[in-house]
mmCIF file of C-alpha atoms in Angstrom:
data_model
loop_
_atom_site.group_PDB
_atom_site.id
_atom_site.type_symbol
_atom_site.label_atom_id
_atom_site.label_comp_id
_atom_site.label_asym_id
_atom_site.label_seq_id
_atom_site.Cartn_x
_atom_site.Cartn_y
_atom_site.Cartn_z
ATOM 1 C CA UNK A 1 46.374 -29.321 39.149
ATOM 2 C CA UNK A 2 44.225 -29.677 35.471
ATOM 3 C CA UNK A 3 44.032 -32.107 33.637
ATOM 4 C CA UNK A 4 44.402 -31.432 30.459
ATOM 5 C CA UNK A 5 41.333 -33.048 28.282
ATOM 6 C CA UNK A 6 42.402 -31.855 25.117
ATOM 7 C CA UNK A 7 44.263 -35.032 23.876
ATOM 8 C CA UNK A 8 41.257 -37.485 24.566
ATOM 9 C CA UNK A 9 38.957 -36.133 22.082
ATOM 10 C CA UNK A 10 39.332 -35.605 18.140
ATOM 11 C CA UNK A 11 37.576 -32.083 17.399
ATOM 12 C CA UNK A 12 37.509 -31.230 13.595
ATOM 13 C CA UNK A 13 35.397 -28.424 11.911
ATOM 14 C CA UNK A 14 33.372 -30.029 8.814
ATOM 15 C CA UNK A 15 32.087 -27.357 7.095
ATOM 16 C CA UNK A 16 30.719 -29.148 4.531
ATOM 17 C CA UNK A 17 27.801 -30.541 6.803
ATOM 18 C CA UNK A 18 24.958 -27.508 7.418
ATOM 19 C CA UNK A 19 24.170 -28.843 10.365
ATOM 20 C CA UNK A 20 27.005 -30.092 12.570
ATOM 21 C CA UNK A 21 30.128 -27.358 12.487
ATOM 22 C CA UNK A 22 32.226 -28.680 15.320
ATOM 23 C CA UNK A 23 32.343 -32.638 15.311
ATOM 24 C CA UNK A 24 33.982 -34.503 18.162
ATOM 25 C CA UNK A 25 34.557 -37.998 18.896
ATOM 26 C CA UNK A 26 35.345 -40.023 22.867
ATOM 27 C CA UNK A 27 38.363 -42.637 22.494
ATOM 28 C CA UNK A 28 35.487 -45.306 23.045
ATOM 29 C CA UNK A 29 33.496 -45.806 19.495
ATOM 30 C CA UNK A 30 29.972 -44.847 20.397
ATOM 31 C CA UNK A 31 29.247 -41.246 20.687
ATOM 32 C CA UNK A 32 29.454 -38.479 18.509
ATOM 33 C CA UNK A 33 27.933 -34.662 19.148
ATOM 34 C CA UNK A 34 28.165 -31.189 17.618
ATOM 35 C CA UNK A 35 27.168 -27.523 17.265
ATOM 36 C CA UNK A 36 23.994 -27.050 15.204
ATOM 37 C CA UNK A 37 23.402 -23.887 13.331
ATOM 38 C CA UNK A 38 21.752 -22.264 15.924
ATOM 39 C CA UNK A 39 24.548 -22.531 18.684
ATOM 40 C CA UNK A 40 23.475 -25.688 20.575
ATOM 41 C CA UNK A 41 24.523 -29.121 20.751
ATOM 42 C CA UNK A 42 23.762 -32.040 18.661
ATOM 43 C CA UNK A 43 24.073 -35.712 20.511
ATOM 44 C CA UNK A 44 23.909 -39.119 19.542
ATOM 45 C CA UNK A 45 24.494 -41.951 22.364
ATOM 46 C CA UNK A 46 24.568 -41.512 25.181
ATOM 47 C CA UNK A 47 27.598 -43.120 27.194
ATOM 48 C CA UNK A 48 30.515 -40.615 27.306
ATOM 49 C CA UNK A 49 32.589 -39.953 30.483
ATOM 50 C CA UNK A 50 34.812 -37.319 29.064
ATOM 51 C CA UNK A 51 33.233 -34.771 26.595
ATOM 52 C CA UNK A 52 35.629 -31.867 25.419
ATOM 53 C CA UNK A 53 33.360 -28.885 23.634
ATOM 54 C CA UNK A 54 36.041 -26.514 24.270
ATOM 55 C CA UNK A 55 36.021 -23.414 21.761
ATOM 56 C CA UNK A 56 32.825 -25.007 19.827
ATOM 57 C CA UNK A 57 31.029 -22.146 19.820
ATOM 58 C CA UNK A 58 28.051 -22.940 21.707
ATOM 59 C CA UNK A 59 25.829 -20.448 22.726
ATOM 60 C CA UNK A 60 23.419 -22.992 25.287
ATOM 61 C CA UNK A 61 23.817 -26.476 25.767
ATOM 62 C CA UNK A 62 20.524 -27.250 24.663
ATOM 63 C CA UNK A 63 18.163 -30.164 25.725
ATOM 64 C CA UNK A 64 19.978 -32.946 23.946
ATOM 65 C CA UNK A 65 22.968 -32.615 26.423
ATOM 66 C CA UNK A 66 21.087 -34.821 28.408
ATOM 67 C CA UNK A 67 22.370 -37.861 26.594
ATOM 68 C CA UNK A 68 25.573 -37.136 28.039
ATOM 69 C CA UNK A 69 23.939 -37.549 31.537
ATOM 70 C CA UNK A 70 26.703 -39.903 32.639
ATOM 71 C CA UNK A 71 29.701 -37.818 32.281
ATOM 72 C CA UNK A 72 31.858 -37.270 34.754
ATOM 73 C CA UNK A 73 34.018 -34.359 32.961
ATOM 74 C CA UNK A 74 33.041 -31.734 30.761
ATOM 75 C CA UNK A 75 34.602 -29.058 29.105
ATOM 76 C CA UNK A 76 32.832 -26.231 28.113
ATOM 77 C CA UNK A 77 35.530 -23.267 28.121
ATOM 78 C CA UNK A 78 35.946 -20.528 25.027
ATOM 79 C CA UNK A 79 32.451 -20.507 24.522
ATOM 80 C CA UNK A 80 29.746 -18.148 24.342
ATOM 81 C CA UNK A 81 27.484 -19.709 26.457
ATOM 82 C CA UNK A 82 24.920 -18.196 28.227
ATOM 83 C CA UNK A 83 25.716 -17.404 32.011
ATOM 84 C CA UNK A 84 22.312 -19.381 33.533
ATOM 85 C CA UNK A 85 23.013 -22.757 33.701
ATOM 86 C CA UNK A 86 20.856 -23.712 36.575
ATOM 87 C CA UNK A 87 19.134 -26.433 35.293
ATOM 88 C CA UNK A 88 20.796 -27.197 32.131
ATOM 89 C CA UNK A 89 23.028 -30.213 34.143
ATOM 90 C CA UNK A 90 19.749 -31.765 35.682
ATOM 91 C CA UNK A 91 20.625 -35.794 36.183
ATOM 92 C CA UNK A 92 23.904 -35.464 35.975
ATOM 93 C CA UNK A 93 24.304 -37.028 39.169
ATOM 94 C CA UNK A 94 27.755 -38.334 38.556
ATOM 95 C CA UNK A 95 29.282 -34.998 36.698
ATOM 96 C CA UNK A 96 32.874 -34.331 39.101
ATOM 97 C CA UNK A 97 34.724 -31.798 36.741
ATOM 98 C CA UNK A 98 32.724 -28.901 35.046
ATOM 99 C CA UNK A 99 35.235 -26.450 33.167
ATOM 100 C CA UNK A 100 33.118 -23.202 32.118
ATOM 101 C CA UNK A 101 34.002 -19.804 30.606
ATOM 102 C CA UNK A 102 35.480 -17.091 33.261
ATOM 103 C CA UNK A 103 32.291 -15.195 33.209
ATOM 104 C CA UNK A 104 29.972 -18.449 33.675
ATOM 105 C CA UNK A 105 28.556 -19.428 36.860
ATOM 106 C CA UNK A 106 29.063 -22.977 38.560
ATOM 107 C CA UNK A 107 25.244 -24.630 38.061
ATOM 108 C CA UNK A 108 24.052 -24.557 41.918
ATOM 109 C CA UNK A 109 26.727 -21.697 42.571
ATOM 110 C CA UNK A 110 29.349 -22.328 45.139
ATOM 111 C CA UNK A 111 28.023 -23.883 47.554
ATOM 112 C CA UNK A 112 27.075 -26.866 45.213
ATOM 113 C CA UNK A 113 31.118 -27.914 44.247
ATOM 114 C CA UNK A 114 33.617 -28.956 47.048
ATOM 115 C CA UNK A 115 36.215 -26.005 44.829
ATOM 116 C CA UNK A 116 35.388 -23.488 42.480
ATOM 117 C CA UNK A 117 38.604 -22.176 40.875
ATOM 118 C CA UNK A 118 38.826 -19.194 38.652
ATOM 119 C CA UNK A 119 41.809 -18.398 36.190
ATOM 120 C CA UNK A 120 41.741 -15.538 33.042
ATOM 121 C CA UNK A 121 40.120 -17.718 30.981
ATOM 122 C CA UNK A 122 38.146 -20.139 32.549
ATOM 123 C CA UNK A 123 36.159 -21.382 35.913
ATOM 124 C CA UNK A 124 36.630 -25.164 37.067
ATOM 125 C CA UNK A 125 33.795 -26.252 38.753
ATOM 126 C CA UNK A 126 34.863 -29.423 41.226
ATOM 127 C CA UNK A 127 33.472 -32.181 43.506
ATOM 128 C CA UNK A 128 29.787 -32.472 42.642
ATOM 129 C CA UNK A 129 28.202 -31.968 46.532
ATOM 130 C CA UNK A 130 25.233 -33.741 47.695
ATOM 131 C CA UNK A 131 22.886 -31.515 49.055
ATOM 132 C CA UNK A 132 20.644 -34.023 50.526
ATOM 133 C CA UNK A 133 23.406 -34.986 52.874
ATOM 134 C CA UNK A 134 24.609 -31.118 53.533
ATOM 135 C CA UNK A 135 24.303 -30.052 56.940
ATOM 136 C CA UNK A 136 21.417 -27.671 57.585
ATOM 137 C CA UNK A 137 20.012 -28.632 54.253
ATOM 138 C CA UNK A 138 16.243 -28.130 54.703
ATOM 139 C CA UNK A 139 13.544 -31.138 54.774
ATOM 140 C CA UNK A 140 11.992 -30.864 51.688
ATOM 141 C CA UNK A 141 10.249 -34.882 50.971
ATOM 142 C CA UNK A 142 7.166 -35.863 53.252
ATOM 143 C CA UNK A 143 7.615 -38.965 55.764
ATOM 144 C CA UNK A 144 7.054 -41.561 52.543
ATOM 145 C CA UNK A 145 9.874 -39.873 50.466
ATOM 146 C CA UNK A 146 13.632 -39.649 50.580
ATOM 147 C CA UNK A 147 15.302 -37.007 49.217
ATOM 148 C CA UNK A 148 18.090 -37.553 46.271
ATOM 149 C CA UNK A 149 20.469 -35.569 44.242
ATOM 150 C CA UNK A 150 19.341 -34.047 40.782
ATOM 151 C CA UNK A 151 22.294 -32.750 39.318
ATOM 152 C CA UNK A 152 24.551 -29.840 40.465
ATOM 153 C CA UNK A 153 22.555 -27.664 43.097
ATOM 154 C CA UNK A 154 19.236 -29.799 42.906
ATOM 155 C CA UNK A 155 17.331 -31.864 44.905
ATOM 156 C CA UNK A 156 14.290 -34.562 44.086
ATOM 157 C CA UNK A 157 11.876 -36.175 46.423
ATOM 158 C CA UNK A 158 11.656 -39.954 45.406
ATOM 159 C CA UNK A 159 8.433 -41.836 47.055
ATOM 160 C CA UNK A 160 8.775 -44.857 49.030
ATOM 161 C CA UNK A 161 7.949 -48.423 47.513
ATOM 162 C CA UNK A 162 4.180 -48.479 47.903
ATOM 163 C CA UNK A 163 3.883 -44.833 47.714
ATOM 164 C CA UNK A 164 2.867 -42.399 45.006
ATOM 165 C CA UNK A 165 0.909 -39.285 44.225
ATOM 166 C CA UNK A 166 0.924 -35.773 45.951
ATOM 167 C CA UNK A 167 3.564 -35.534 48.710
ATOM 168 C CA UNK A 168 3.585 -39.700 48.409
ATOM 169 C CA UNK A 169 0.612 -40.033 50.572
ATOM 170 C CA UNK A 170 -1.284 -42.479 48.371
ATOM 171 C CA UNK A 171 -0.629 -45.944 49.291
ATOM 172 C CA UNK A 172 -0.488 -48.977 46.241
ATOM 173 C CA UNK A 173 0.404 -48.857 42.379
ATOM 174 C CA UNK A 174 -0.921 -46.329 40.547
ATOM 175 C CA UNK A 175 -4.128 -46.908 38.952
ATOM 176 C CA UNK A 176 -2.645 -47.439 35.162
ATOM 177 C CA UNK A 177 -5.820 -49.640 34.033
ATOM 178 C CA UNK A 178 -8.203 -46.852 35.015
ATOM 179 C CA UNK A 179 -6.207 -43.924 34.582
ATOM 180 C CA UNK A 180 -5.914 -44.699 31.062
ATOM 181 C CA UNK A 181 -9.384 -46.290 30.519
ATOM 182 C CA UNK A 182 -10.680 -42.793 31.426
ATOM 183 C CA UNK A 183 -7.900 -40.658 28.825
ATOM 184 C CA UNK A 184 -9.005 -43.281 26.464
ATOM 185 C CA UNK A 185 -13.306 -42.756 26.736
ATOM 186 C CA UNK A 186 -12.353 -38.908 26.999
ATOM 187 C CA UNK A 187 -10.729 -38.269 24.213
ATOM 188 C CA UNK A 188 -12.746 -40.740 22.174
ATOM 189 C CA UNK A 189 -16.225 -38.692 23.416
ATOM 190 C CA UNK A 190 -14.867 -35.560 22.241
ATOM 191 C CA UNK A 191 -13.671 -36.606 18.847
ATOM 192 C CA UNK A 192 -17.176 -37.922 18.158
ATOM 193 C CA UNK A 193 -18.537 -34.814 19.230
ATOM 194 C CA UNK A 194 -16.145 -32.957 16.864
ATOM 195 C CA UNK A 195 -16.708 -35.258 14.070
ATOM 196 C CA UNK A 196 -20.638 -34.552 14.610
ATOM 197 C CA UNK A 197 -20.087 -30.891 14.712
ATOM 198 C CA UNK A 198 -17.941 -30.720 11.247
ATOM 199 C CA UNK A 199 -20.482 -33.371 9.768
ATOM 200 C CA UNK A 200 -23.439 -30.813 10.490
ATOM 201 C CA UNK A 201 -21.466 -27.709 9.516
ATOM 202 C CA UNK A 202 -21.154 -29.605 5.802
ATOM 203 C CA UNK A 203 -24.371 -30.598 5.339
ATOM 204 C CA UNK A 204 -25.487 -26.531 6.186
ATOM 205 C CA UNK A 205 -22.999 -25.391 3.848
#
């Protein structure tokens, strides 16, 4: 059984505004998004648990969709998106209900979603899985990391309190004072020396 998202959400086409063609609005004040002119979408806020883009003509998702990080359902169907989707739904750790076009793929393919149901015009994509916890699912973080869901289909390696660095092997807080102290002198060094080179090249010319 769907639910049907259709009556949360207030979609209107505004085409008055160049830069924002399909407007939509959560019942909780707060976020607004849209299509920009060159198929993606256009975010402000970033607390939604329900976004309906249905038939919003989107051709990709875009970066900005990461506002919308907390959502638990989205609807993306009767759009022309495009079918890799792989990492577009990275941190969406809490995403349950995905509802794509027919011809889209699940981000993280089946065996990321509990169901994947297809119908004539549309694929619902259910029951986020965590892969760290999947049977079989391959060690991937050294002995001072834990592995952690990413999103649909991916994994991170978190370090250990008191851990950072390559494969978490260095022990400690990293070295913020120095780290910068040396960016700092670096980049200070070679704007002198470029300020020096220009300053000569003037006084030849």
């Amino acid at each position: 059984m769907v639910t049907r998202l259709r009556p949360t959400w207030a979609v209107r086409v505004r085409p008055h505004l160049k830069t924002v063609s399909c407007v939509w609005w959560p019942l909780t004040p707060g976020l607004r998004g849209g299509r920009n002119e060159g198929g993606s979408l256009s975010l402000m806020l970033t607390w939604p648990t329900e976004l309906d883009l249905q038939n919003c003509s989107l051709k990709d998702p875009g970066t900005n969709i990461f506002q919308a990080s907390t959502a638990v359902i989205i609807d993306l169907q009767a759009n022309p998106l495009k079918d890799d989707l792989a990492s577009t739904f990275r941190g969406f750790t809490q995403l349950q209900t995905l509802i794509l076009p027919q011809d889209v793929t699940c981000p993280g393919g089946v065996h990321a979603w509990d169901s994947v149901t297809s119908f004539t015009d549309k694929q619902i994509c259910q029951g986020q899985k965590d892969l760290c916890n999947s049977t079989g699912s391959p060690e991937m973080c050294p002995e001072n990391g834990s592995c952690a869901s990413d999103g649909p289909g991916l994994l991170q390696c978190l370090c250990a309190d008191g851990f950072h660095g390559y494969k978490c092997t260095r022990q400690g807080s990293f070295p913020l004072l120095m780290f910068f102290g040396i960016l700092g002198s670096t980049t200070l060094a070679i704007s002198i020396l470029l300020w020096g080179t220009q300053r000569r090249k003037a006084k030849a010319s």
